[in-house]
Amino acid sequence: MNENVENIIVIGSGPAGLTAAIYLARANLNPLIIEGYGAGGQLMLTTEVENFPGFPEGIMGPDLMMNFRKQAERFGARFLTEDVTSVDFSKRPFKIEVDNKVFYSKAIIVSTGASAKLLGLPSEKRLMGHGVSTCATCDGAFFRNKIVCVVGGGDSALEEANFLTRFANKVYVIHRRDKLRASKIMQDRAFKNPKIEFIFNSVIEDILGEKKVSSVKIRNVENNELKEISLDGVFIAIGHTPNTKLFKDFLELDEQGYIITKGKSSKTNVEGVFACGDVQDHTYRQAITAAGSGCMAAIDTERYLESLE
Ligand code: NAP
């Protein structure tokens, strides 16, 4: 059976998982990456990425992820384009099931990321990357002198709204209730910002525009009144969900469901299982920070595998 035991399986293929794959493959550890059907992670949903160092002219999100993958393949990383369906981290080697295949591995890196929650409108999917965004830090600069809205009433929504006023002429915050969930300090900052206008008790019914966003149709939930607002961008900031459902029986999660890593490492509560990227970070959530943590996980894995010998 030992012949069928992998050294290391990486689950997930965003910037964190693929950076780990590059380092592991270069270290001759012959990693297997189970990249998932949604391979590439959240960057596959963006258009131009302008803040990833090394690309002074910017690069399209999907192209950047293809480069990551090519770089890992160049050193011999192997890829399986399927979703993991179950794991068992209670015994060694660790067990991973993918549809009708079973894999065993001495070590595991979990880099399954987090998914931005969406409103569930067909138009939101269609216009994603064409005016609809889930990341103001990534896409805000494309809305210089434009009009945008942010959906949500939490800290993320107000932080994004404040950030967007650096570029946009006007930022509407559309919130479904008349009370904000955000902390007092964030609320004060937003209320003081002359470019921000709040639209309370309202939900977006539809996002309009052929090739890019041109307006939103909103409904007042108190009186059902419909209104159309012309704008160029819609930022959805209604929270994220870490993709940790598969691991909840084995790995320690925080109250929001993110994997807890120890100190400045990528180590989880299970020795030999490491986590990196957005699945364990709800603070920074940037491609470059995810990539950095993927490098850490690869180095932690290398040391762990050496310690087994
Ligand atoms: P959050 O606190 O869960 O807030 C989500 C907001 O989106 C809520 O206002 C919620 O409305 C609204 N919402 C949820 N589903 C919706 C839907 N389907 N349609 C319309 N609105 C919807 O999430 P978050 O703002 O991303 O923050 C997550 C955590 O990170 C929080 O603990 C937050 O404090 C923290 N954080 C901190 C900072 C900071 O301190 N600088 C910055 C960002 C995030 P309801 O209010 O009606 O539920």
Coordinates of C-alpha atoms and ligand atoms in Angstrom, one line a residue:
M1 CA 0.0 0.0 0.0
N2 CA 2.9 2.3 0.7
E3 CA 3.5 2.7 -3.1
N4 CA 0.1 4.3 -3.3
V5 CA 0.7 6.8 -0.6
E6 CA 1.4 10.4 -1.9
N7 CA 3.8 12.6 -0.1
I8 CA 1.5 15.6 -0.2
I9 CA -1.9 16.4 -1.6
V10 CA -2.9 20.0 -2.1
I11 CA -6.6 20.6 -2.0
G12 CA -7.6 23.8 -3.9
S13 CA -5.9 25.7 -6.7
G14 CA -6.1 29.5 -6.0
P15 CA -2.9 31.5 -5.5
A16 CA -2.2 29.8 -2.1
G17 CA -2.5 26.2 -3.4
L18 CA -0.6 26.8 -6.6
T19 CA 2.2 28.7 -4.9
A20 CA 2.5 25.7 -2.5
A21 CA 2.5 23.4 -5.6
I22 CA 5.4 25.4 -7.2
Y23 CA 7.5 25.2 -4.0
L24 CA 6.7 21.5 -3.4
A25 CA 7.4 20.5 -7.0
R26 CA 10.7 22.3 -7.0
A27 CA 11.6 20.5 -3.8
N28 CA 11.1 17.2 -5.7
L29 CA 8.1 16.2 -3.5
N30 CA 6.0 15.2 -6.5
P31 CA 2.8 16.9 -5.2
L32 CA -0.7 16.0 -6.4
I33 CA -3.0 19.0 -6.6
I34 CA -6.7 18.3 -6.5
E35 CA -7.7 21.5 -8.1
G36 CA -11.5 21.2 -8.1
Y37 CA -14.0 22.0 -10.8
G38 CA -13.8 25.7 -9.9
A39 CA -10.0 25.6 -10.5
G40 CA -8.1 28.9 -10.0
G41 CA -10.3 30.3 -7.2
Q42 CA -11.7 33.8 -6.9
L43 CA -9.3 35.4 -9.4
M44 CA -11.1 33.5 -12.1
L45 CA -14.0 35.9 -11.4
T46 CA -12.1 39.1 -11.9
T47 CA -10.9 40.9 -15.0
E48 CA -7.8 42.9 -14.7
V49 CA -5.4 42.5 -11.7
E50 CA -3.3 45.6 -11.2
N51 CA -1.8 45.0 -7.8
F52 CA -0.1 41.7 -8.1
P53 CA 3.6 42.6 -8.0
G54 CA 5.7 41.7 -11.1
F55 CA 3.0 42.8 -13.6
P56 CA 3.5 46.5 -14.1
E57 CA 0.9 46.6 -16.9
G58 CA -1.6 44.5 -15.0
I59 CA -2.8 41.0 -15.9
M60 CA -6.2 39.4 -16.3
G61 CA -7.1 37.2 -13.3
P62 CA -7.6 34.0 -15.3
D63 CA -4.3 34.6 -17.1
L64 CA -2.5 35.1 -13.9
M65 CA -3.8 31.8 -12.5
M66 CA -2.9 30.0 -15.7
N67 CA 0.7 31.3 -15.3
F68 CA 0.7 30.0 -11.7
R69 CA -0.4 26.6 -12.9
K70 CA 2.0 26.4 -15.8
Q71 CA 4.9 27.2 -13.4
A72 CA 3.9 24.4 -11.1
E73 CA 3.5 22.0 -14.0
R74 CA 7.0 22.9 -15.2
F75 CA 8.4 21.4 -12.1
G76 CA 6.3 18.3 -12.3
A77 CA 3.2 19.1 -10.2
R78 CA 0.3 16.7 -11.1
F79 CA -3.2 18.0 -11.3
L80 CA -6.6 16.3 -10.9
T81 CA -9.6 18.4 -12.0
E82 CA -12.2 17.0 -9.6
D83 CA -13.8 18.0 -6.3
V84 CA -12.8 16.3 -3.1
T85 CA -16.0 14.6 -1.7
S86 CA -14.7 13.5 1.7
V87 CA -11.6 13.4 3.9
D88 CA -10.5 11.4 6.9
F89 CA -7.7 13.0 8.9
S90 CA -8.2 10.8 11.9
K91 CA -5.8 8.1 10.7
R92 CA -2.5 8.1 8.9
P93 CA -1.9 8.1 6.0
F94 CA -4.6 10.7 5.6
K95 CA -7.5 9.6 3.3
I96 CA -9.1 11.7 0.6
E97 CA -12.0 10.7 -1.6
V98 CA -12.8 12.1 -5.0
D99 CA -16.0 10.8 -6.6
N100 CA -15.0 7.2 -7.1
K101 CA -11.3 7.4 -6.3
V102 CA -9.5 7.1 -3.0
F103 CA -6.1 8.7 -2.3
Y104 CA -3.8 8.4 0.7
S105 CA -1.2 11.0 1.6
K106 CA 1.4 11.6 4.3
A107 CA 0.6 15.3 4.4
I108 CA -2.1 17.6 3.3
I109 CA -2.4 21.3 2.4
V110 CA -5.9 22.7 2.6
S111 CA -6.2 25.8 0.3
T112 CA -9.9 25.7 -0.6
G113 CA -10.4 29.4 -0.2
A114 CA -13.5 31.3 0.7
S115 CA -16.4 32.3 -1.5
A116 CA -17.9 35.7 -1.5
K117 CA -21.6 35.5 -0.8
L118 CA -23.7 36.6 -3.7
L119 CA -27.2 38.0 -4.0
G120 CA -28.3 35.1 -6.3
L121 CA -29.4 37.2 -9.3
P122 CA -28.7 35.8 -12.8
S123 CA -27.6 39.4 -13.9
E124 CA -25.0 39.4 -11.1
K125 CA -23.3 36.4 -12.5
R126 CA -23.5 37.6 -16.1
L127 CA -22.0 41.0 -15.2
M128 CA -19.3 39.7 -12.8
G129 CA -16.1 41.4 -13.8
H130 CA -18.0 43.8 -16.0
G131 CA -19.1 46.2 -13.3
V132 CA -20.1 43.7 -10.7
S133 CA -17.3 42.9 -8.2
T134 CA -16.9 41.3 -4.8
C135 CA -13.6 43.1 -4.0
A136 CA -13.2 46.9 -3.9
T137 CA -9.4 46.6 -3.2
C138 CA -9.1 44.7 -6.5
D139 CA -11.4 46.6 -8.7
G140 CA -12.0 50.1 -7.1
A141 CA -9.4 51.8 -9.3
F142 CA -11.4 51.0 -12.4
F143 CA -14.2 53.3 -11.2
R144 CA -12.4 56.7 -11.2
N145 CA -15.0 59.5 -11.5
K146 CA -17.8 57.0 -11.8
I147 CA -20.9 56.2 -9.7
V148 CA -21.0 52.9 -7.8
C149 CA -23.0 51.1 -5.1
V150 CA -22.0 48.8 -2.3
V151 CA -24.5 46.2 -1.1
G152 CA -24.4 45.3 2.7
G153 CA -24.4 46.9 6.1
G154 CA -21.5 45.3 7.8
D155 CA -17.9 46.4 8.4
S156 CA -16.8 45.1 4.9
A157 CA -19.5 47.1 3.1
L158 CA -18.6 50.4 4.9
E159 CA -14.9 49.8 4.6
E160 CA -15.3 49.2 0.8
A161 CA -17.6 52.2 0.5
N162 CA -15.0 54.5 2.2
F163 CA -12.2 53.0 0.0
L164 CA -14.3 53.5 -3.1
T165 CA -14.7 57.2 -2.5
R166 CA -11.0 57.6 -3.3
F167 CA -12.0 56.9 -6.9
A168 CA -15.7 57.2 -7.5
N169 CA -17.6 60.5 -7.5
K170 CA -20.5 58.9 -5.6
V171 CA -21.0 55.7 -3.6
Y172 CA -24.4 54.5 -2.6
V173 CA -24.6 52.0 0.2
I174 CA -27.7 49.8 -0.3
H175 CA -28.7 48.0 2.9
R176 CA -31.7 45.7 3.5
R177 CA -32.5 47.1 6.9
D178 CA -32.5 50.6 8.5
K179 CA -29.8 49.6 11.0
L180 CA -26.2 49.0 10.1
R181 CA -24.4 45.9 11.5
A182 CA -21.0 47.7 11.1
S183 CA -19.0 48.9 14.1
K184 CA -19.7 52.5 15.4
I185 CA -16.4 53.8 14.2
M186 CA -17.0 52.6 10.7
Q187 CA -20.5 54.0 10.7
D188 CA -19.2 57.4 11.9
R189 CA -16.6 57.5 9.2
A190 CA -19.1 56.6 6.5
F191 CA -21.8 59.1 7.7
K192 CA -19.1 61.8 7.6
N193 CA -18.0 61.0 4.1
P194 CA -19.8 63.4 1.7
K195 CA -19.5 61.1 -1.3
I196 CA -21.5 58.3 0.5
E197 CA -25.3 58.1 0.4
F198 CA -27.2 55.5 2.3
I199 CA -30.3 53.8 0.8
F200 CA -31.9 51.9 3.7
N201 CA -34.6 49.2 3.7
S202 CA -33.8 48.4 0.1
V203 CA -32.7 45.3 -1.9
I204 CA -31.4 45.0 -5.4
E205 CA -34.0 43.3 -7.6
D206 CA -31.9 43.4 -10.8
I207 CA -28.7 44.7 -12.2
L208 CA -29.1 46.1 -15.7
G209 CA -26.7 46.5 -18.6
E210 CA -25.8 44.7 -21.8
K211 CA -22.0 44.3 -21.7
K212 CA -21.4 46.3 -18.5
V213 CA -23.4 47.6 -15.6
S214 CA -25.6 50.6 -16.4
S215 CA -28.1 50.7 -13.5
V216 CA -29.7 48.8 -10.7
K217 CA -33.3 48.3 -9.9
I218 CA -34.0 48.5 -6.2
R219 CA -37.1 47.7 -4.1
N220 CA -38.0 49.4 -0.9
V221 CA -38.9 46.4 1.4
E222 CA -41.3 48.6 3.5
N223 CA -43.5 49.9 0.7
N224 CA -42.4 47.7 -2.3
E225 CA -41.7 50.8 -4.3
L226 CA -39.3 50.2 -7.2
K227 CA -36.6 52.6 -8.3
E228 CA -33.9 52.5 -10.9
I229 CA -30.5 54.1 -10.2
S230 CA -28.0 54.8 -13.0
L231 CA -24.5 53.7 -12.0
D232 CA -21.3 52.0 -13.3
G233 CA -20.4 49.5 -10.6
V234 CA -22.0 47.2 -8.0
F235 CA -19.8 45.9 -5.2
I236 CA -21.3 43.1 -3.2
A237 CA -20.1 43.0 0.4
I238 CA -22.5 40.7 2.2
G239 CA -19.8 38.5 3.7
H240 CA -17.7 35.5 2.7
T241 CA -18.1 31.8 3.4
P242 CA -14.9 29.8 4.0
N243 CA -14.9 26.5 2.1
T244 CA -14.4 24.3 5.2
K245 CA -17.5 22.0 5.3
L246 CA -15.4 19.0 4.3
F247 CA -13.0 19.5 7.2
K248 CA -15.2 20.5 10.1
D249 CA -15.0 17.1 11.8
F250 CA -11.2 17.1 11.9
L251 CA -9.8 20.7 11.9
E252 CA -10.3 23.4 14.5
L253 CA -12.4 26.2 13.0
D254 CA -13.1 29.7 14.4
E255 CA -16.6 30.9 15.0
Q256 CA -16.9 32.0 11.4
G257 CA -15.8 28.7 10.1
Y258 CA -12.2 29.6 9.1
I259 CA -9.4 27.1 9.8
I260 CA -7.3 28.1 12.8
T261 CA -3.6 28.0 12.1
K262 CA -1.0 28.0 14.8
G263 CA 1.0 31.2 15.5
K264 CA 2.9 32.4 12.4
S265 CA 2.8 29.0 10.8
S266 CA 0.4 27.1 8.5
K267 CA 0.0 24.3 11.0
T268 CA -3.5 23.1 11.9
N269 CA -4.5 21.1 15.0
V270 CA -3.7 17.9 13.1
E271 CA 0.0 17.3 12.7
G272 CA 0.8 17.0 9.0
V273 CA -2.3 18.9 7.8
F274 CA -1.5 22.5 6.8
A275 CA -3.8 25.4 5.7
C276 CA -3.1 28.5 3.7
G277 CA -4.9 31.3 1.8
D278 CA -8.4 32.6 2.4
V279 CA -9.6 29.4 4.0
Q280 CA -7.6 30.5 7.1
D281 CA -7.5 34.3 6.6
H282 CA -10.4 36.6 6.7
T283 CA -8.4 39.7 7.3
Y284 CA -6.2 40.3 4.2
R285 CA -7.8 38.2 1.5
Q286 CA -5.4 39.3 -1.2
A287 CA -3.9 37.1 -4.0
I288 CA -0.4 38.1 -2.9
T289 CA -1.0 37.3 0.8
A290 CA -2.6 34.0 -0.1
A291 CA 0.4 33.2 -2.3
G292 CA 2.8 34.1 0.6
S293 CA 0.9 31.8 2.9
G294 CA 1.0 29.0 0.3
C295 CA 4.8 29.3 0.3
M296 CA 4.8 29.0 4.1
A297 CA 2.6 25.9 3.9
A298 CA 5.0 24.3 1.4
I299 CA 8.0 24.9 3.6
D300 CA 6.1 23.7 6.7
T301 CA 5.2 20.5 4.7
E302 CA 8.8 19.9 3.6
R303 CA 10.0 20.1 7.2
Y304 CA 7.2 17.8 8.4
L305 CA 8.0 15.2 5.7
E306 CA 11.7 15.4 6.6
S307 CA 10.8 14.8 10.2
L308 CA 9.0 11.6 9.2
E309 CA 12.2 10.1 7.6
Ligands
NAP1 P1 -21.2 40.6 8.1 O1 -20.8 41.3 9.3 O2 -21.8 39.3 8.2 O3 -22.2 41.6 7.3 C1 -22.9 41.2 6.2 C2 -23.9 42.3 5.8 O4 -24.5 42.0 4.6 C3 -25.0 42.5 6.8 O5 -25.3 43.9 7.0 C4 -26.2 41.8 6.2 O6 -27.4 42.3 6.5 C5 -25.9 41.9 4.8 N1 -26.4 40.8 4.0 C6 -26.2 39.4 4.2 N2 -26.8 38.7 3.3 C7 -27.5 39.6 2.5 C8 -28.3 39.4 1.3 N3 -28.6 38.2 0.8 N4 -28.8 40.5 0.8 C9 -28.6 41.8 1.3 N5 -27.8 42.0 2.3 C10 -27.2 40.9 2.9 O7 -20.0 40.5 7.0 P2 -18.7 41.4 6.8 O8 -19.1 42.8 6.7 O9 -18.0 40.8 5.6 O10 -17.8 41.2 8.0 C11 -17.3 39.9 8.4 C12 -16.5 40.0 9.7 O11 -15.3 40.7 9.4 C13 -17.2 40.8 10.8 O12 -16.9 40.2 12.0 C14 -16.6 42.2 10.6 O13 -16.6 42.9 11.9 C15 -15.2 41.8 10.2 N6 -14.6 42.9 9.5 C16 -13.9 43.9 10.1 C17 -13.4 45.0 9.5 C18 -12.6 46.0 10.2 O14 -12.7 46.1 11.4 N7 -11.9 46.9 9.5 C19 -13.5 45.1 8.1 C20 -14.2 44.1 7.4 C21 -14.7 43.0 8.1 P3 -28.0 42.3 8.0 O15 -27.3 43.3 8.8 O16 -29.5 42.6 7.8 O17 -27.8 40.9 8.5

